[in-house]
Coordinates of C-alpha atoms in Angstrom, one line a residue:
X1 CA 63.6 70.7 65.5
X2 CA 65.7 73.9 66.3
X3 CA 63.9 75.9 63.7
X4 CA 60.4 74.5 65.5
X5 CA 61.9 75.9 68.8
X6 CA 63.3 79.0 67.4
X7 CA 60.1 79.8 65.5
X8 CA 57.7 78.9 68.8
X9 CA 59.9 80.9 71.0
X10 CA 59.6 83.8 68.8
X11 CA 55.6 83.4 68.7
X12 CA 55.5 83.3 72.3
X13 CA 57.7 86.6 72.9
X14 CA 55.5 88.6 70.1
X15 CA 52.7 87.3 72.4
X16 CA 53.8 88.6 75.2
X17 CA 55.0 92.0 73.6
X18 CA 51.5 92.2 72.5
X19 CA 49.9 91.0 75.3
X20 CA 51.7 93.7 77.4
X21 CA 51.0 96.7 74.9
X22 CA 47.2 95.4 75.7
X23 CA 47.5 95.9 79.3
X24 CA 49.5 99.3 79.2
X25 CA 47.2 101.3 76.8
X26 CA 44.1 102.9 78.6
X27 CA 40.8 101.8 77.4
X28 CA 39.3 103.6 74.9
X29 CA 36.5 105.6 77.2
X30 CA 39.7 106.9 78.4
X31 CA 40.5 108.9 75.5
X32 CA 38.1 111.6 75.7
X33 CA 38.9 113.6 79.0
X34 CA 36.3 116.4 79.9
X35 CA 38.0 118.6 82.4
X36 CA 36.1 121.4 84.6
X37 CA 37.9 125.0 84.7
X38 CA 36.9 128.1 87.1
X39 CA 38.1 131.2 85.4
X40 CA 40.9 131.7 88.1
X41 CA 44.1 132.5 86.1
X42 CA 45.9 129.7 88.5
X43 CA 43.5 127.1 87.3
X44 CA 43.3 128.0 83.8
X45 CA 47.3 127.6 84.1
X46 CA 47.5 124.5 85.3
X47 CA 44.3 123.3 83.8
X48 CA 46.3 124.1 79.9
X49 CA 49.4 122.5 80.9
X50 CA 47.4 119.1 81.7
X51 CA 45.7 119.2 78.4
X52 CA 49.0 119.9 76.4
X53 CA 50.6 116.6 78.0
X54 CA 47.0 115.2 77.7
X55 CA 46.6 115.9 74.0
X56 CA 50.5 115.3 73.3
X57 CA 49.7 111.5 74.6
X58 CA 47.3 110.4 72.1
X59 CA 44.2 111.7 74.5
X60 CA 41.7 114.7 73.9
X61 CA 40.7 116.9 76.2
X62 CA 37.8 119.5 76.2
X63 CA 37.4 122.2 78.9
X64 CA 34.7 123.1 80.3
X65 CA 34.6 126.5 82.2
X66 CA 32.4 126.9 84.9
X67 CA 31.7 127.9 88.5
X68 CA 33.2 125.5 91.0
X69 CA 29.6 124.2 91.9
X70 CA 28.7 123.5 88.5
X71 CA 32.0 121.7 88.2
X72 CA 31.4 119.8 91.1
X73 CA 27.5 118.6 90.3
X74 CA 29.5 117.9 86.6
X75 CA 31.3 115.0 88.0
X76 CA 28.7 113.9 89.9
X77 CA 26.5 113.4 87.2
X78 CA 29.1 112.1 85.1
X79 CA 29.7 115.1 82.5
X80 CA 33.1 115.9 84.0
X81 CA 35.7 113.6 84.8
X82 CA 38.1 116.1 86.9
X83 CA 38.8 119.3 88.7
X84 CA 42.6 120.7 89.6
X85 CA 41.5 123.8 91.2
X86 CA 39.5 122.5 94.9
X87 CA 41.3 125.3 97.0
X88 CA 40.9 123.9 100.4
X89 CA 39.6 125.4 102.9
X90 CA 38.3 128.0 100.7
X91 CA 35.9 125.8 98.5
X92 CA 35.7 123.3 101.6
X93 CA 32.3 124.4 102.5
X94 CA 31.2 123.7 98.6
X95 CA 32.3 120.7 97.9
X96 CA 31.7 118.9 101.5
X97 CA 28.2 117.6 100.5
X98 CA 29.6 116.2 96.8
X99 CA 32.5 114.2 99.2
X100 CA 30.2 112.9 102.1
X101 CA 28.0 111.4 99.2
X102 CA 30.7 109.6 97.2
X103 CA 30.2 111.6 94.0
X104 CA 33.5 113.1 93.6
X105 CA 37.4 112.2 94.7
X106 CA 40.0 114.2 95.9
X107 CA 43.4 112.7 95.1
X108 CA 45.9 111.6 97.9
X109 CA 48.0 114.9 97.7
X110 CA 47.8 118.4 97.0
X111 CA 48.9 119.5 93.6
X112 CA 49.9 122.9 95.7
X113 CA 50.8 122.9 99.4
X114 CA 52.4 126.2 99.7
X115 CA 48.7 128.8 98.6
X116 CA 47.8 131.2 100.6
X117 CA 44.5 133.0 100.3
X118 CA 42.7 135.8 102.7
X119 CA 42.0 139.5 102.5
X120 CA 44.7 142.0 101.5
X121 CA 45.4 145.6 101.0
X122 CA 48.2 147.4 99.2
X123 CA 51.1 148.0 101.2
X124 CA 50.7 151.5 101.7
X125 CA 47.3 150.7 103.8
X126 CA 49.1 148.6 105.8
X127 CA 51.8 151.3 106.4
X128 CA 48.5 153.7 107.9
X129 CA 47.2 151.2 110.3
X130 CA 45.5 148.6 107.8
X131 CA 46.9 145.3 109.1
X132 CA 44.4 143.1 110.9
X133 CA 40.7 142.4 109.9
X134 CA 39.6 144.1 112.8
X135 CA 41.1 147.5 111.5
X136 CA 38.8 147.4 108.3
X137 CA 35.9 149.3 109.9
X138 CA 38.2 151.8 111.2
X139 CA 39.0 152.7 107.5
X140 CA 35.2 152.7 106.3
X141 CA 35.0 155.9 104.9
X142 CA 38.1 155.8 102.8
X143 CA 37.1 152.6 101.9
X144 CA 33.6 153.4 100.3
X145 CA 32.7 150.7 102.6
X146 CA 33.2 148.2 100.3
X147 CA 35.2 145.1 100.1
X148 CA 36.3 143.4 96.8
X149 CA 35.7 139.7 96.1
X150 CA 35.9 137.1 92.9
X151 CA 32.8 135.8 91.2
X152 CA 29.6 135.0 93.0
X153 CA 28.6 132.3 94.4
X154 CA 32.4 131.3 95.5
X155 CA 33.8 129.9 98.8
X156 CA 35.5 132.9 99.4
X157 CA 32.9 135.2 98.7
X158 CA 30.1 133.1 100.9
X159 CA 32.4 133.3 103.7
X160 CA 33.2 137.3 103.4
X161 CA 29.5 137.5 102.9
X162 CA 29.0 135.6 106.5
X163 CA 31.3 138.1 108.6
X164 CA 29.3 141.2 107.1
X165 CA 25.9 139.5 108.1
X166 CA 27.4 138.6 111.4
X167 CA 28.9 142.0 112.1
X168 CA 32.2 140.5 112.5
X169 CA 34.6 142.5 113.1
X170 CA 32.4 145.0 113.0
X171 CA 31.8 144.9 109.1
X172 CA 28.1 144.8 109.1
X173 CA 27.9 148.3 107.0
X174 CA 30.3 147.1 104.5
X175 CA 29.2 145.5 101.0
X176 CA 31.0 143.1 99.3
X177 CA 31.4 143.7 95.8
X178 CA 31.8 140.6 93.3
X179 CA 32.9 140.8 90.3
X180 CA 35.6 137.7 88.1
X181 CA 39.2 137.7 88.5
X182 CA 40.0 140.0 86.1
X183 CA 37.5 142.4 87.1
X184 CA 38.4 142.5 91.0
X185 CA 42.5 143.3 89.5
X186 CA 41.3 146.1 87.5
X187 CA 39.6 147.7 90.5
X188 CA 42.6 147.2 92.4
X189 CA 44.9 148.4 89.7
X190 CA 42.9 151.9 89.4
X191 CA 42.7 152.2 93.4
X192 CA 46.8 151.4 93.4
X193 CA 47.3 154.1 90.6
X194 CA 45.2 157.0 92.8
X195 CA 46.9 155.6 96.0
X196 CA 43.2 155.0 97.2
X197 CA 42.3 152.7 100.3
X198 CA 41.1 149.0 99.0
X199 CA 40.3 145.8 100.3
X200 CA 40.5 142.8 98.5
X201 CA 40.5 138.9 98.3
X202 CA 44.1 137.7 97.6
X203 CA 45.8 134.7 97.0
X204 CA 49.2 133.3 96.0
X205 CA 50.0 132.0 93.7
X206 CA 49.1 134.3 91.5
X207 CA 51.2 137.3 89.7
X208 CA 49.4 139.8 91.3
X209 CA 52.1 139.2 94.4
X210 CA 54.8 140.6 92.2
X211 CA 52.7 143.4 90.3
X212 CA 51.1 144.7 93.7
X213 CA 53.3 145.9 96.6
X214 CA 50.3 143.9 98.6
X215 CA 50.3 142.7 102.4
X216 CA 48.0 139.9 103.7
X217 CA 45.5 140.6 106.8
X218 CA 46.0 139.1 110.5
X219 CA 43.9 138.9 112.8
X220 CA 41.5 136.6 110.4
X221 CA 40.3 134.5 113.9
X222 CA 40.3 131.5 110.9
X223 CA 37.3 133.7 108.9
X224 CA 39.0 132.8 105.7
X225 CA 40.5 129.4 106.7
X226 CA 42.9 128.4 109.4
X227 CA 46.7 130.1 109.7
X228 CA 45.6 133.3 108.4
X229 CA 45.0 131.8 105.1
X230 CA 47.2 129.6 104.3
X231 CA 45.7 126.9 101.7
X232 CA 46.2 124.3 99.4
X233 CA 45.5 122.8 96.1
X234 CA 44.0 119.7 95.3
X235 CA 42.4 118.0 92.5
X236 CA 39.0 116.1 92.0
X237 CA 38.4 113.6 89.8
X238 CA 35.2 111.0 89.6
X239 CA 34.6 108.3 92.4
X240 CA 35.8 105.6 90.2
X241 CA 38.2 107.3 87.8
X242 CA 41.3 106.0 89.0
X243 CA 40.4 102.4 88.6
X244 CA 38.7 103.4 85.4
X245 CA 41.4 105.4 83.4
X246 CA 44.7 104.6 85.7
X247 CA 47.1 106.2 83.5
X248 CA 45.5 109.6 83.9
X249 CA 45.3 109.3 87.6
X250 CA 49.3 109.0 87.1
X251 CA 49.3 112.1 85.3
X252 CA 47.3 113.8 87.6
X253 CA 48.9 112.6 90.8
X254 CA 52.6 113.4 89.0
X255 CA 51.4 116.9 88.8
X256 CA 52.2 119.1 91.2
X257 CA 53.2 122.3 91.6
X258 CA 55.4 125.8 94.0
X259 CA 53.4 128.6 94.5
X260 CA 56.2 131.0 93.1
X261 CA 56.6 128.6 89.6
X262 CA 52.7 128.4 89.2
X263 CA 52.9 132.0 89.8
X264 CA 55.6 132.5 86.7
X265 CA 52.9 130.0 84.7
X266 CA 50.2 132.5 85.1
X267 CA 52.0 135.8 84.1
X268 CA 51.7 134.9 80.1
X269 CA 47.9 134.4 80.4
X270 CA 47.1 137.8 82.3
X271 CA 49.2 139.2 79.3
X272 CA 47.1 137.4 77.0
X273 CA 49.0 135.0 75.9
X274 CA 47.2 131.7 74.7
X275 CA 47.3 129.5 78.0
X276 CA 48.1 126.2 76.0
X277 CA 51.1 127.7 74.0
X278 CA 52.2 129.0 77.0
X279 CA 52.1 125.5 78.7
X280 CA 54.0 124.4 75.7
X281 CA 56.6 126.8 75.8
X282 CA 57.0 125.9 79.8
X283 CA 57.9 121.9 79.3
X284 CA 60.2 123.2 76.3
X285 CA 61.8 125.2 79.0
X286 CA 61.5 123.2 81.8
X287 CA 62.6 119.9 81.1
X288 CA 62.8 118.8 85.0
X289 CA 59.3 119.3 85.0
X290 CA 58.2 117.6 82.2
X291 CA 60.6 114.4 82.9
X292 CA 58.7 114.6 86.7
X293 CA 55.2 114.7 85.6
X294 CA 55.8 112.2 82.7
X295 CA 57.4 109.7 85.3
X296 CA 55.3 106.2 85.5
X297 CA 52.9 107.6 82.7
X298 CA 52.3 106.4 79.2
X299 CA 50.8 107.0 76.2
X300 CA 47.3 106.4 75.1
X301 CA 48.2 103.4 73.6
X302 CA 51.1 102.3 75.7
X303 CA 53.9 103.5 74.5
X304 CA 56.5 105.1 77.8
X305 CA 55.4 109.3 77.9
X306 CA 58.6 110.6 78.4
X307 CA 60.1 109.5 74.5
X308 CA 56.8 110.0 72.9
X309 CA 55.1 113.1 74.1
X310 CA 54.2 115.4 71.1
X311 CA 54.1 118.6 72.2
X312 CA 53.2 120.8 68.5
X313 CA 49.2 122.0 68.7
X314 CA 46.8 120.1 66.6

C-alpha cells in the first residue's frame, strides 16, 4: 500500500512539473521574432542587445531595417512584431494614425526617459551669438543657409521642414539638407574641423555629446517638441503581442535604459564594431544589467533566464 502511495505521489508531482514547464514555455509562433530597426545608432544599440538576450533564450530574431513608417505599417500588417526606437514627440506625428486605429502598441513605460532631441550647433557658435532658434537667420550667410537633418521622410525632418515653409523664425530662405545618421556627423565633423558655422539636428543619447563640444537651441517655442526638446523612448510592439508571446513583453518591458549608458552602448558601433558582439561584451560587463532585464523572464521553453542565457553567437 505504501509503495502504491509513494509511486502515485510521485506520478502526480512529475505531472505537475510537467504541467508547469507547459505553461511557462512561450508557444511556438513565439519563437521567431521579426524586429523593425531605423538606422539610428541608438536604435541599432539597443535593437542588438534585445536580439543577443533574444537569441541566447532559445528565440530567433531577424531585423529588419527600415524607415520608421515602414516599421510602423510592418506591424500593422503583421510582418513586424516590435519597434524600440518610437521617439516621442519626435515620431508622434507619424505613428498617431497607426495608434488611433489599434494597429500598433506602445508599452506602459518608456525604455528612455531622460533623451533629448532639438537643433544644435557647436559650441563655438553659441559662444558668437548662436543660441536660440530665432538667431539662425541672423547667421544665414555663414551658414550657407542650410540646416542639417537625418533621413527623409522623419519626424524630425517633417517638422524642420514645417518652420521653413512657415517662415518661422524667419527661416523661410533656408534648406534643410537630409541625409542618414552617419552622413549628417560627417558634415558636422568637417564643419567642426574648419571651425565653420553649422546647424544640425541633435539628440542624446548619442556619442556625438561627448565627441562634439555641442550646445542645444532655446527658444524652440515647442517646434521640435515641448521643453526644448526633451524626449523619450518607447517601444511598439503588435496590438495583441503581449497576450500572444508574454514572455517577450517581459523582456521588452524589463528593458530600459540612461541616456549617458545607451550613449557608452553606441560608441563601439560608430567605431565599427559589430553591434551584437558589442551587446555581448556589455551583459559580460555589466552584470546588474543583465540580472535586471532577465528579472521575471524565461527561456523559450521555460527554463528561469537568468541561469540559462547563452550568450556565445550562433
Amino acid at each position: 500500500m505504501n509503495r502504491m502511495i509513494s509511486r502515485s505521489l510521485l506520478m502526480l508531482v512529475g505531472t505537475a512539473i510537467l504541467s508547469t514547464n507547459v505553461i511557462a514555455a512561450e508557444p511556438a509562433a513565439c519563437k521567431n521574432v521579426r524586429l523593425g530597426v531605423v538606422n539610428w545608432t541608438d536604435v541599432m544599440a539597443t535593437s542588438a542587445m534585445t536580439q543577443v538576450l533574444l537569441d541566447g533564450l532559445g528565440y530567433k530574431t531577424k531585423q529588419t531595417s527600415a524607415s520608421q513608417q515602414i516599421i510602423f505599417a510592418g506591424i500593422r500588417d503583421q510582418r513586424l512584431d516590435m519597434f524600440l526606437g518610437y521617439w516621442n514627440p519626435i515620431m508622434t506625428q507619424t505613428i498617431t494614425p497607426f495608434i488611433d486605429a489599434k494597429q500598433v502598441k506602445v508599452l506602459d513605460q518608456p525604455s528612455l526617459d531622460d533623451a533629448r532631441a532639438t537643433l544644435a550647433v557647436p559650441k563655438y557658435l553659441a559662444d558668437k551669438g548662436l543660441k536660440t532658434f530665432a538667431d539662425i537667420a541672423k547667421f544665414e550667410k555663414e551658414l550657407g543657409g542650410k540646416i542639417y537633418g537625418i533621413e527623409p521622410g522623419s519626424g524630425a525632418n517633417t517638422q524642420i521642414k514645417a518652420m521653413i515653409s512657415k517662415n518661422q523664425f524667419g527661416l523661410g530662405k533656408f534648406q534643410l539638407v537630409e541625409s542618414s545618421e552617419a552622413g549628417m556627423l560627417a558634415a558636422v565633423d568637417r564643419a567642426v574641423r574648419r571651425k565653420e558655422a553649422v546647424v544640425f539636428f541633435g539628440w542624446a543619447p548619442h556619442p556625438m555629446n561627448v565627441n562634439i563640444d555641442m550646445a542645444y537651441l532655446g527658444g524652440s517655442e515647442g517646434a521640435l517638441g515641448p521643453d526644448e526638446g526633451r524626449a523619450s523612448v518607447w517601444t511598439v510592439t503588435a496590438p495583441d503581442y503581449a497576450e500572444r508571446c508574454p514572455n517577450v513583453n517581459q523582456l521588452l518591458s524589463n528593458l530600459t535604459f540612461s541616456a549617458e549608458d545607451e550613449s557608452r552602448m553606441m560608441q563601439p558601433l560608430l567605431d565599427h564594431k559589430d553591434a551584437l558582439e558589442s551587446a555581448r561584451q556589455w551583459l559580460k560587463d555589466h552584470p546588474q544589467d543583465q540580472k535586471r532585464w532577465l528579472e521575471g523572464v524565461t527561456t523559450f521553453d521555460g527554463r528561469p533566464a537568468a541561469e540559462n542565457l547563452q550568450l556565445t553567437a550562433n
